[in-house]
mmCIF file with all atom_site columns, C-alpha atoms in Angstrom:
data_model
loop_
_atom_site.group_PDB
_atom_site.id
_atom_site.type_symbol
_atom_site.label_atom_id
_atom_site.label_alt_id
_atom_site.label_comp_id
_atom_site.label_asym_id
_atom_site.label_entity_id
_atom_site.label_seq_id
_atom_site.pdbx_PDB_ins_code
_atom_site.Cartn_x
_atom_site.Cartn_y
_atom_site.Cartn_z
_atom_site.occupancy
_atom_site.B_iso_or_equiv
_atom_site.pdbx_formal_charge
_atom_site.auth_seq_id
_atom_site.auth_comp_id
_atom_site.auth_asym_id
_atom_site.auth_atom_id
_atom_site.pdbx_PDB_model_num
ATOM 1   C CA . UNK A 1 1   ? 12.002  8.614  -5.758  1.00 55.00 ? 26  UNK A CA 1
ATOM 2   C CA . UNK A 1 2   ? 12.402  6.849  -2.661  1.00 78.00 ? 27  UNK A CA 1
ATOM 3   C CA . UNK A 1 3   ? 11.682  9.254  -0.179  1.00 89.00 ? 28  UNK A CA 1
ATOM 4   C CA . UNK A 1 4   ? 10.361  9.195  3.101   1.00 92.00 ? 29  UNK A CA 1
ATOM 5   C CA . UNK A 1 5   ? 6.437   8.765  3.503   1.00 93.00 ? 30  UNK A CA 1
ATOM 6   C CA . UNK A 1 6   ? 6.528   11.714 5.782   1.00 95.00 ? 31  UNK A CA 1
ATOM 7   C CA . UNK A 1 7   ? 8.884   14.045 4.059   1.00 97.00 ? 32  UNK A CA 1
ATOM 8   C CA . UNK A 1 8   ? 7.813   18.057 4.323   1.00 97.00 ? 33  UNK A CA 1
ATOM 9   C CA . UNK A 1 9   ? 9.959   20.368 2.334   1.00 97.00 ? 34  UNK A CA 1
ATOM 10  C CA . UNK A 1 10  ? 9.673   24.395 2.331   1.00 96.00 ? 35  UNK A CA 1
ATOM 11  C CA . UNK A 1 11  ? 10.555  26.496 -0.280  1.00 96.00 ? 36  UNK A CA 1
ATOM 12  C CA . UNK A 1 12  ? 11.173  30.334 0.188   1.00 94.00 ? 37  UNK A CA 1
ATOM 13  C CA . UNK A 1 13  ? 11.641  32.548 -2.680  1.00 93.00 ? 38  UNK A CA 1
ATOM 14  C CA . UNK A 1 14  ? 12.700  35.473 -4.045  1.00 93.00 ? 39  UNK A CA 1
ATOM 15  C CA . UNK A 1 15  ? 9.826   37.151 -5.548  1.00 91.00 ? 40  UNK A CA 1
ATOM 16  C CA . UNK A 1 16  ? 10.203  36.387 -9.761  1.00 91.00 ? 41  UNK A CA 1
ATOM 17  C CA . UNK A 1 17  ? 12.991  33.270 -9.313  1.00 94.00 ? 42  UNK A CA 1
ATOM 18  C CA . UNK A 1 18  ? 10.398  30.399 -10.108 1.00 94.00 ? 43  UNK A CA 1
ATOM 19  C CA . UNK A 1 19  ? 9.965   29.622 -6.822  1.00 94.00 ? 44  UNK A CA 1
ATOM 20  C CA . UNK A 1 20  ? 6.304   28.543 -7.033  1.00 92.00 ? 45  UNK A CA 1
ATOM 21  C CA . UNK A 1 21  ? 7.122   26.550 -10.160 1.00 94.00 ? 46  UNK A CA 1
ATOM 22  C CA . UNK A 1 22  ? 9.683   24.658 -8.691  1.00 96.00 ? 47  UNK A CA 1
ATOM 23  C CA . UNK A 1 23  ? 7.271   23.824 -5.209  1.00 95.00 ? 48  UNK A CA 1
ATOM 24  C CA . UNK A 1 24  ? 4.488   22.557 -7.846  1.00 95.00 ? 49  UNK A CA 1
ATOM 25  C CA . UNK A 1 25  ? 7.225   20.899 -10.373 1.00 96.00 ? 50  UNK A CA 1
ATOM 26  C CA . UNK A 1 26  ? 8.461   19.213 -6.835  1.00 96.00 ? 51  UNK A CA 1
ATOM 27  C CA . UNK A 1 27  ? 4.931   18.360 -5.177  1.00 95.00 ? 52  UNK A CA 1
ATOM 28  C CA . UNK A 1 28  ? 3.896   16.661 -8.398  1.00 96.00 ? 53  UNK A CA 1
ATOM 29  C CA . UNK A 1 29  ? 6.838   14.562 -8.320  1.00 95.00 ? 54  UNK A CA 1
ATOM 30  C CA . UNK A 1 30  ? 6.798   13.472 -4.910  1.00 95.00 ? 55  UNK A CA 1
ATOM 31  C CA . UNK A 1 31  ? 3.106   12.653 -4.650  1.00 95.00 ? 56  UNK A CA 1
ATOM 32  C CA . UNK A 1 32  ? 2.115   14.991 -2.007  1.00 94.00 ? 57  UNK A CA 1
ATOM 33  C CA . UNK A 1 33  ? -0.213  18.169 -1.715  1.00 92.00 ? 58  UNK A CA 1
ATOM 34  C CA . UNK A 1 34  ? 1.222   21.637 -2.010  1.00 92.00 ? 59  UNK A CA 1
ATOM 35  C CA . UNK A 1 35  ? 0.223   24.057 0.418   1.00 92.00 ? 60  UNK A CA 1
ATOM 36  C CA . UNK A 1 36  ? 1.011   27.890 -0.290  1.00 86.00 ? 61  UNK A CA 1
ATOM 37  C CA . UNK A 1 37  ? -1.679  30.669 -0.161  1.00 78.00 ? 62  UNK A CA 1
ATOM 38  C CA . UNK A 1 38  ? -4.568  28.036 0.802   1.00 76.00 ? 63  UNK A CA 1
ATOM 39  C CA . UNK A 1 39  ? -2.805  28.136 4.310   1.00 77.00 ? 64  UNK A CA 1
ATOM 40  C CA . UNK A 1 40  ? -4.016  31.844 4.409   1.00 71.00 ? 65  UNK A CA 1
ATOM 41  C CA . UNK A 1 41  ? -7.683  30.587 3.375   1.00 76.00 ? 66  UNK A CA 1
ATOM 42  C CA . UNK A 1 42  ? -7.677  27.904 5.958   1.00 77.00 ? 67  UNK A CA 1
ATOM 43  C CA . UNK A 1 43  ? -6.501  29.602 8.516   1.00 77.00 ? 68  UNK A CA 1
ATOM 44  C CA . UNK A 1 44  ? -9.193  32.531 8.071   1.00 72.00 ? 69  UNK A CA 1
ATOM 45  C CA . UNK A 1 45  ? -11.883 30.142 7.601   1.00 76.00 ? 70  UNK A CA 1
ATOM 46  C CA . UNK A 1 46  ? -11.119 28.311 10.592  1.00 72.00 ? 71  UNK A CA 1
ATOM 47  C CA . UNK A 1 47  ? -11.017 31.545 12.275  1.00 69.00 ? 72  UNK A CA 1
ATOM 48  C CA . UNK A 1 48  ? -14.591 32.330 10.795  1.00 65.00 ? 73  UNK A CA 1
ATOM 49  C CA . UNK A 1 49  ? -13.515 35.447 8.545   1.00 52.00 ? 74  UNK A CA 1
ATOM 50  C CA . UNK A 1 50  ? -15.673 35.792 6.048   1.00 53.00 ? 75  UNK A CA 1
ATOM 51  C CA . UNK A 1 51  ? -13.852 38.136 3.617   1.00 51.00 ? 76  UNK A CA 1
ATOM 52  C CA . UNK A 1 52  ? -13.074 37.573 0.039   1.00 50.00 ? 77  UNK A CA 1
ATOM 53  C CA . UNK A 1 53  ? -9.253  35.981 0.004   1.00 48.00 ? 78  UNK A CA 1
ATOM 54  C CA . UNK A 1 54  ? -7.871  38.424 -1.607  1.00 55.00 ? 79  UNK A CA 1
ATOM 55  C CA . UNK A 1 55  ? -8.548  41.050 1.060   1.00 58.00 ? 80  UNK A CA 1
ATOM 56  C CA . UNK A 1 56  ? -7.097  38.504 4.080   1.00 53.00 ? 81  UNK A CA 1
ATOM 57  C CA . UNK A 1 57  ? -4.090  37.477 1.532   1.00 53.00 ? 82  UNK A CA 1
ATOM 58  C CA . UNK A 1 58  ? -3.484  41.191 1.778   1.00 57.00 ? 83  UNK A CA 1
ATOM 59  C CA . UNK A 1 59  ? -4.144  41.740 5.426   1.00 54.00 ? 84  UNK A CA 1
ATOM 60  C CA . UNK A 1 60  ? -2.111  38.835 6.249   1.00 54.00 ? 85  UNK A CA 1
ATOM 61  C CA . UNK A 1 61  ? 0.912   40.485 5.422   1.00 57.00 ? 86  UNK A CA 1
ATOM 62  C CA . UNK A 1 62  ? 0.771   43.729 7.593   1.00 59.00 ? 87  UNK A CA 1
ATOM 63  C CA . UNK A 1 63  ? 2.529   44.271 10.422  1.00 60.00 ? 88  UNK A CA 1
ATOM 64  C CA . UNK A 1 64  ? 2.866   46.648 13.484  1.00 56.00 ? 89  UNK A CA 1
ATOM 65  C CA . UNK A 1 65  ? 4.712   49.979 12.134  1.00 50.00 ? 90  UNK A CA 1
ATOM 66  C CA . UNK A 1 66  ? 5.898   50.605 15.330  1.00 45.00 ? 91  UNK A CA 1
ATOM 67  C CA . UNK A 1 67  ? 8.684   47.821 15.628  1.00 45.00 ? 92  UNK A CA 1
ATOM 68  C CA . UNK A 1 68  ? 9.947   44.900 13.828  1.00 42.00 ? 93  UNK A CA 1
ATOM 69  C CA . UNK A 1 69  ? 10.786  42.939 16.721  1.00 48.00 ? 94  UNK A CA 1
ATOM 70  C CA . UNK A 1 70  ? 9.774   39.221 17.206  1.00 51.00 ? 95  UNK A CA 1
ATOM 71  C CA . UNK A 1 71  ? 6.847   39.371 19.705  1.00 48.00 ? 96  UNK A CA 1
ATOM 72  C CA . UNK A 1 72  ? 6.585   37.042 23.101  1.00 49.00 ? 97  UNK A CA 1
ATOM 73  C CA . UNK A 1 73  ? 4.333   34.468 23.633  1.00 49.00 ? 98  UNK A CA 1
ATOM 74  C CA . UNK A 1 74  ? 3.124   36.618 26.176  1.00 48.00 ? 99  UNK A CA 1
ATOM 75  C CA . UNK A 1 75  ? 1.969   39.156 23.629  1.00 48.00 ? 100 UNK A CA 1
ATOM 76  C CA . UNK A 1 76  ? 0.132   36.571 21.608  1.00 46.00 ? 101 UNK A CA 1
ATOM 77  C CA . UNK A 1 77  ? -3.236  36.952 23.097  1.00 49.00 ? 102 UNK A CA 1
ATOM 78  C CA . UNK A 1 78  ? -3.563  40.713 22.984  1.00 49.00 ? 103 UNK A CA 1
ATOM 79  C CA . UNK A 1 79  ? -2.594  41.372 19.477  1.00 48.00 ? 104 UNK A CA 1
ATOM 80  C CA . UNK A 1 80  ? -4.418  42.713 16.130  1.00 55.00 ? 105 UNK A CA 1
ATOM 81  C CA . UNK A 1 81  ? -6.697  39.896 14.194  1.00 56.00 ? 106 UNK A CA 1
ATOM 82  C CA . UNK A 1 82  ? -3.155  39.424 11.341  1.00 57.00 ? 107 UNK A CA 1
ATOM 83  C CA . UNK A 1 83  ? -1.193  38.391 14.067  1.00 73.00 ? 108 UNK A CA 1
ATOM 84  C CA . UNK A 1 84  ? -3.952  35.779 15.186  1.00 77.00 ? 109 UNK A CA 1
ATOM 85  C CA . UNK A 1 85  ? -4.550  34.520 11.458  1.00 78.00 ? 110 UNK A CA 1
ATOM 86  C CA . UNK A 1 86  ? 0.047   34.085 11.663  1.00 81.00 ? 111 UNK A CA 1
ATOM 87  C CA . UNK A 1 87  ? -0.893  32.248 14.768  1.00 84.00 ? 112 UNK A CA 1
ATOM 88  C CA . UNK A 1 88  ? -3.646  29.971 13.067  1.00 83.00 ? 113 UNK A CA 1
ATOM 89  C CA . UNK A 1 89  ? -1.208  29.600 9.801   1.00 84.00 ? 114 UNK A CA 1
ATOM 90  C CA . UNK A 1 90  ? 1.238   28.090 11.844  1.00 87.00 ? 115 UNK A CA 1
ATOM 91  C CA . UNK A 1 91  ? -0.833  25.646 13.591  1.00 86.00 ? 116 UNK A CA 1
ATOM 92  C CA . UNK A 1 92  ? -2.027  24.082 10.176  1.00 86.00 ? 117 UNK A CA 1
ATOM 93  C CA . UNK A 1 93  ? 1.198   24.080 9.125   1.00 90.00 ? 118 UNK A CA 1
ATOM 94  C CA . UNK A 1 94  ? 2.140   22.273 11.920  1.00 91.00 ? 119 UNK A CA 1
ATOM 95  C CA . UNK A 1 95  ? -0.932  19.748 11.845  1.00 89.00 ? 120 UNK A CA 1
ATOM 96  C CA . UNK A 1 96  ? -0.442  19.117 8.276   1.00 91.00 ? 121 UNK A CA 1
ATOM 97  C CA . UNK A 1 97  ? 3.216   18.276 8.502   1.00 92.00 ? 122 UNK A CA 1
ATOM 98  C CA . UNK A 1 98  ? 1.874   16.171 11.505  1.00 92.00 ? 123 UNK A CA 1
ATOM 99  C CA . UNK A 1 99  ? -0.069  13.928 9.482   1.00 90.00 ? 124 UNK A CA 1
ATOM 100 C CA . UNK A 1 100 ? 3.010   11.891 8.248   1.00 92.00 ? 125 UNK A CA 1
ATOM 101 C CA . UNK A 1 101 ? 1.765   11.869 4.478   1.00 92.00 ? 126 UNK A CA 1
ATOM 102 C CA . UNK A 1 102 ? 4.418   14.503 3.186   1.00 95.00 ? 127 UNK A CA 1
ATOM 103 C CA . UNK A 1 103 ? 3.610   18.461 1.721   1.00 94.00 ? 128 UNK A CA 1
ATOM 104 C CA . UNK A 1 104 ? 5.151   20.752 0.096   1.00 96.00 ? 129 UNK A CA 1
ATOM 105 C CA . UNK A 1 105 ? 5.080   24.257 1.673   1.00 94.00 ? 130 UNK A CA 1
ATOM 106 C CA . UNK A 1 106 ? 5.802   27.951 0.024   1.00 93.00 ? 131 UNK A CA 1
ATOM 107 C CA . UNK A 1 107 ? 6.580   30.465 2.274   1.00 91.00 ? 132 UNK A CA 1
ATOM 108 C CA . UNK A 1 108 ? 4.040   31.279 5.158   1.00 87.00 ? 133 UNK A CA 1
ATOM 109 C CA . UNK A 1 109 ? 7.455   30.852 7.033   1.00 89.00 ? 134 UNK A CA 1
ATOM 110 C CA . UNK A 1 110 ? 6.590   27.324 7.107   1.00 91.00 ? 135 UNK A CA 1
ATOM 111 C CA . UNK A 1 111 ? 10.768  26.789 7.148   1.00 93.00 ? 136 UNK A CA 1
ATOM 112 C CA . UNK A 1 112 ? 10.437  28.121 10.780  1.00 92.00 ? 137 UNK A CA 1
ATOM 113 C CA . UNK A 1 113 ? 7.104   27.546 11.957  1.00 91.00 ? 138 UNK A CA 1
ATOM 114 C CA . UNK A 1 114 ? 8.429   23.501 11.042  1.00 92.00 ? 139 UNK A CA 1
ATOM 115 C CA . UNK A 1 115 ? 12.218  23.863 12.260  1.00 92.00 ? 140 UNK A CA 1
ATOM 116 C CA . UNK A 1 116 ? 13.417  21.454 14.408  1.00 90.00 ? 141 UNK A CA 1
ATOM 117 C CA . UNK A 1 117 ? 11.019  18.795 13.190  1.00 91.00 ? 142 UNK A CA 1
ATOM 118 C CA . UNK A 1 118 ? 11.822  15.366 11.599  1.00 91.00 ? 143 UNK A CA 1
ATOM 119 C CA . UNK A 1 119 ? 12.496  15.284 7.857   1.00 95.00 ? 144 UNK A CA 1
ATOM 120 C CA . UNK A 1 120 ? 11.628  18.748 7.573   1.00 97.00 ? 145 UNK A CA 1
ATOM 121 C CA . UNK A 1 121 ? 14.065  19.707 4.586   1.00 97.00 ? 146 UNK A CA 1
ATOM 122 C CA . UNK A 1 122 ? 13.908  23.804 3.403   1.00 97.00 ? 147 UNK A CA 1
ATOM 123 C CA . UNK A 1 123 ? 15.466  25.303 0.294   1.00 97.00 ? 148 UNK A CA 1
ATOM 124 C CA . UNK A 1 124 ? 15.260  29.190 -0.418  1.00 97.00 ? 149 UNK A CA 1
ATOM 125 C CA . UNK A 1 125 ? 14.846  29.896 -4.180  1.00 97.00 ? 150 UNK A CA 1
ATOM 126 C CA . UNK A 1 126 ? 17.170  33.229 -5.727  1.00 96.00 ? 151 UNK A CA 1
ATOM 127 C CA . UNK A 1 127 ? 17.851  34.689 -9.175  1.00 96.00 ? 152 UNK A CA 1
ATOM 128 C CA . UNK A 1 128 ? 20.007  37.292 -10.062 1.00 95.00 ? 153 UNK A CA 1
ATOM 129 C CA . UNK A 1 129 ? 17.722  40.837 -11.340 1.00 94.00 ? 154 UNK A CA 1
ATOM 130 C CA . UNK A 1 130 ? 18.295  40.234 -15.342 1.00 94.00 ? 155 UNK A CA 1
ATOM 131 C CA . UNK A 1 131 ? 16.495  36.433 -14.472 1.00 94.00 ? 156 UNK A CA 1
ATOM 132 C CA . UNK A 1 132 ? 13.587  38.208 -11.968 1.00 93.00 ? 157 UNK A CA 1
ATOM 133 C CA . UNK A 1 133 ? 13.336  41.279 -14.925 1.00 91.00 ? 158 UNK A CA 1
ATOM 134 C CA . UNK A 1 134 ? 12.962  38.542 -17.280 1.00 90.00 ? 159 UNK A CA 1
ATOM 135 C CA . UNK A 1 135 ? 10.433  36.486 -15.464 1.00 89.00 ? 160 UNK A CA 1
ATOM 136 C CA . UNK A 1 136 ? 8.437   39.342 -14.304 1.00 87.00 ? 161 UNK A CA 1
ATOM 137 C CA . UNK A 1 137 ? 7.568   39.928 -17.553 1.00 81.00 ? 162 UNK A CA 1
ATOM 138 C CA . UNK A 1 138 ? 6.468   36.472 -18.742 1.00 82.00 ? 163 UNK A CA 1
ATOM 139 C CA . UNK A 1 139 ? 5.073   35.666 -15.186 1.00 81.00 ? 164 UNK A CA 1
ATOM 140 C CA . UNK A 1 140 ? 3.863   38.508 -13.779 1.00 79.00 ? 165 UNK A CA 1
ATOM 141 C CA . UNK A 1 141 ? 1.961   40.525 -15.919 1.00 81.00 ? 166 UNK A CA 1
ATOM 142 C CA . UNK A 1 142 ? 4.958   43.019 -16.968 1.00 82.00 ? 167 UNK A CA 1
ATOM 143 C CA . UNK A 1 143 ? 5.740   43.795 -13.557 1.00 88.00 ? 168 UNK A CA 1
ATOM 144 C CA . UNK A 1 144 ? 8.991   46.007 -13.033 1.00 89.00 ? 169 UNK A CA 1
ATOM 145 C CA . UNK A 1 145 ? 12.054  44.540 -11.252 1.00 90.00 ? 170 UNK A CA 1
ATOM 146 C CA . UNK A 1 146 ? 11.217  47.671 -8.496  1.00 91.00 ? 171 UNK A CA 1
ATOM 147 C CA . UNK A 1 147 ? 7.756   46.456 -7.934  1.00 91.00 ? 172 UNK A CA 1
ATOM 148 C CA . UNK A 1 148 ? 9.403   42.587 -7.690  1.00 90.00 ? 173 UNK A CA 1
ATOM 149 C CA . UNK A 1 149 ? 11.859  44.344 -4.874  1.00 92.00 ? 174 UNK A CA 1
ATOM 150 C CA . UNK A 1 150 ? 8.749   46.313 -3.093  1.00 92.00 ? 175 UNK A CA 1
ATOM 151 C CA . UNK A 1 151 ? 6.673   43.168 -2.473  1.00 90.00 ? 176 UNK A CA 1
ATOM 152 C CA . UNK A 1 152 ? 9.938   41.826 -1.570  1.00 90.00 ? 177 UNK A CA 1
ATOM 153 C CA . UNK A 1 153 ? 10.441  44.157 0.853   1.00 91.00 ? 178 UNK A CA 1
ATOM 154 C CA . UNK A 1 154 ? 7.188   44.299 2.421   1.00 89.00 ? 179 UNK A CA 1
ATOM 155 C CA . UNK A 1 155 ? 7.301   39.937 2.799   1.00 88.00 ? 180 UNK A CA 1
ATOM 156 C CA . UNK A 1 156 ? 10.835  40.597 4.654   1.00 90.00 ? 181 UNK A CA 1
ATOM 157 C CA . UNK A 1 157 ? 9.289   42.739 6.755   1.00 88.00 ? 182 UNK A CA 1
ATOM 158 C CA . UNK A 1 158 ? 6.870   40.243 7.217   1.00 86.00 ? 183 UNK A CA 1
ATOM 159 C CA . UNK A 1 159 ? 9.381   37.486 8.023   1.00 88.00 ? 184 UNK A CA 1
ATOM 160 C CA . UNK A 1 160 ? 11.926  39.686 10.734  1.00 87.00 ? 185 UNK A CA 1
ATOM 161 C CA . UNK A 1 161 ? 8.536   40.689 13.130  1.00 86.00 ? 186 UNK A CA 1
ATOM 162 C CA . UNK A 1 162 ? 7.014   37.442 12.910  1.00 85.00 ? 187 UNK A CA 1
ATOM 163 C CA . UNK A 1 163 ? 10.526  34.901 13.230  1.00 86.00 ? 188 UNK A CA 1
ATOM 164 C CA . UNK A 1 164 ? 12.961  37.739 14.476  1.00 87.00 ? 189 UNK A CA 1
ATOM 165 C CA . UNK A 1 165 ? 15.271  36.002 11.957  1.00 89.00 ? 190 UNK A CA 1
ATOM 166 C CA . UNK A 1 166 ? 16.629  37.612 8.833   1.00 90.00 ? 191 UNK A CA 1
ATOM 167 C CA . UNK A 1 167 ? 14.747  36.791 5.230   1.00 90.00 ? 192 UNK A CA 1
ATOM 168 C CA . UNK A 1 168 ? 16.616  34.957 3.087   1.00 90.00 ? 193 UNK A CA 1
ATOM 169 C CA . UNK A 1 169 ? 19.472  34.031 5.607   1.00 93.00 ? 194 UNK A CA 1
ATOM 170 C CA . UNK A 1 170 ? 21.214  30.405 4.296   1.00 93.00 ? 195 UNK A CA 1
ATOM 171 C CA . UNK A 1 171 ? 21.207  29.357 8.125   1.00 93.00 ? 196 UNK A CA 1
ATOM 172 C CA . UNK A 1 172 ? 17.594  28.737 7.750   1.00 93.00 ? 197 UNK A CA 1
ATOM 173 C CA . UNK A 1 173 ? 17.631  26.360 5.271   1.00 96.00 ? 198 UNK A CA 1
ATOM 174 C CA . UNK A 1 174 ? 19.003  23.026 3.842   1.00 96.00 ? 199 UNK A CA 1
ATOM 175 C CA . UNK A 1 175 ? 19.898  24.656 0.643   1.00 96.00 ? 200 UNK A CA 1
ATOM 176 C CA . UNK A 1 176 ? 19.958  27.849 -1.924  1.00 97.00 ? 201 UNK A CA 1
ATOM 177 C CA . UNK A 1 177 ? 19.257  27.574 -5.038  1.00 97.00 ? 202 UNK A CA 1
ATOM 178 C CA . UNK A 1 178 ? 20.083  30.187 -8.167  1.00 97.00 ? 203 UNK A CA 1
ATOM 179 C CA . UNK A 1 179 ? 18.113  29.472 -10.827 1.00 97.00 ? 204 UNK A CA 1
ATOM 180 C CA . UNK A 1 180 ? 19.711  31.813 -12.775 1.00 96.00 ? 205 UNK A CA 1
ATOM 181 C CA . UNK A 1 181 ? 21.775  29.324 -13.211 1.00 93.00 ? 206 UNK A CA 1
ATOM 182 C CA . UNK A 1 182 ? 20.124  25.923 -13.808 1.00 96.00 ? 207 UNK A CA 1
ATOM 183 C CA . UNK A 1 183 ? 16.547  24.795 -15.325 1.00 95.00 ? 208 UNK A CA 1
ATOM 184 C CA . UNK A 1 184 ? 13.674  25.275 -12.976 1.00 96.00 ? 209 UNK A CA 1
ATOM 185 C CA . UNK A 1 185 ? 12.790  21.507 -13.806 1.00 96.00 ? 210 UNK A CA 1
ATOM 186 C CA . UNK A 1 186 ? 17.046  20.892 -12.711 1.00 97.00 ? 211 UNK A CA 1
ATOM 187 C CA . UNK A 1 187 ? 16.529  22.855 -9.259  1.00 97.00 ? 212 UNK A CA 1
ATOM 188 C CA . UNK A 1 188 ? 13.505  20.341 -8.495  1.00 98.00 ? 213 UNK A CA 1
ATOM 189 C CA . UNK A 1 189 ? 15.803  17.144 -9.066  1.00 96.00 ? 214 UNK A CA 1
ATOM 190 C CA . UNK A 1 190 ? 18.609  19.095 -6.761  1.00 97.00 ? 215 UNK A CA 1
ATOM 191 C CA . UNK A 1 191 ? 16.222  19.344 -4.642  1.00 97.00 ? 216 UNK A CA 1
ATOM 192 C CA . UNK A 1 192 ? 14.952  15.563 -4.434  1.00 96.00 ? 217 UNK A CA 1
ATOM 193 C CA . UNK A 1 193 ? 18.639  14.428 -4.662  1.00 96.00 ? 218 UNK A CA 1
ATOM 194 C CA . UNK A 1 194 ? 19.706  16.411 -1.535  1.00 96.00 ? 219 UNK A CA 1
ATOM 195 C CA . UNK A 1 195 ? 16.591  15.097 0.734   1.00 97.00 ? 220 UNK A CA 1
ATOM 196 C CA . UNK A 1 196 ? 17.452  11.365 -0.672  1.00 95.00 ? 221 UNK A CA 1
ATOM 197 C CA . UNK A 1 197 ? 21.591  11.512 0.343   1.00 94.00 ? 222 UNK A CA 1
ATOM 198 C CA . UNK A 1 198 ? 20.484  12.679 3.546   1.00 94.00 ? 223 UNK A CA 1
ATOM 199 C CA . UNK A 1 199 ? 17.559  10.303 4.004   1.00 94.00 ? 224 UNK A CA 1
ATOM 200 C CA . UNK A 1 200 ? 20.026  7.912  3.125   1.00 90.00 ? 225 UNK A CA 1
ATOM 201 C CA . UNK A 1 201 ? 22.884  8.097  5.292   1.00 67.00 ? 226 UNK A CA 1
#
């Protein structure tokens, strides 16, 4: 391991590929604090909402049914409390990664919210639907593969109104990774390889 002090990598996933396995596997290895749902939880204490996490976990994912379209900064001020706690999300993502002592990030759209930044490395995490179908039902309480695709659906949703980018598309990120194809444990290592060639050019 001889990564950068200040390294941040994002992982996005497809819901049931391992994806939060591999960002603990890989925030274990490097040394550095992961940083998924708690995001949610700091944001909405720092906004001084006192619901149970659950219920803002929940909330934080709804979005306008009117349109899917990015909104302006001009909008910002005027919208619903969600949009406010996306707001506050992204500024702690942005002040953690700020810090210089490294994170690991899953989801919150961290991939975007941190684009453009230095050594800022993302990876999106797939799996083909016998590997999710699988999983599901050692991981997630005998889910179905539908109820995998609904939740899916509804963080895609999340993802187009908030970044007016596309979920899942490989121009966002560094890397994809199957892992219906490798070891969870040999998409981590792919993973710290990639950010050490390029660290090391």
């Amino acid at each position: 391991m001889h990564m950068k002090k200040n390294t941040v990598i994002t992982i996005s996933r497809q819901y049931g590929s391992g994806g939060r396995q591999i960002s603990r596997l890989l925030s274990e290895k490097m040394g550095v604090k992961r940083y998924d749902r708690t995001v949610v939880a700091m944001a909405a204490e720092s906004l001084g909402a006192g619901d149970r996490l659950e219920d803002v976990l929940s909330r934080s994912y709804e979005v306008p049914k009117a349109s899917l379209g990015a909104i302006s900064t001009a909008q910002l001020d005027t919208v619903p409390a969600y949009n406010t706690l996306y707001k506050e999300q992204a500024h702690i993502i942005r002040s953690i990664a700020a810090e210089g002592n490294g994170a690991v990030f899953l989801g919150r759209c961290a991939e975007i919210v941190l684009a453009g930044q230095p050594e800022v490395y993302s990876f999106f995490i797939c799996a083909d639907d016998a590997f999710r179908t699988r999983r599901a039902g050692t991981h997630y309480g005998g889910m179905s593969l539908k109820q995998l695709n609904e939740i899916e659906e509804k963080r895609s949703n999340y993802y187009a109104f908030y970044t007016g980018k596309k979920w899942g598309d490989p121009q966002n990120f560094d890397l994809v990774i199957n892992t219906s194809r490798i070891p969870l444990e040999q998409a981590v290592d792919l993973i710290i390889d990639y950010v050490n060639r390029v660290q090391g050019e």
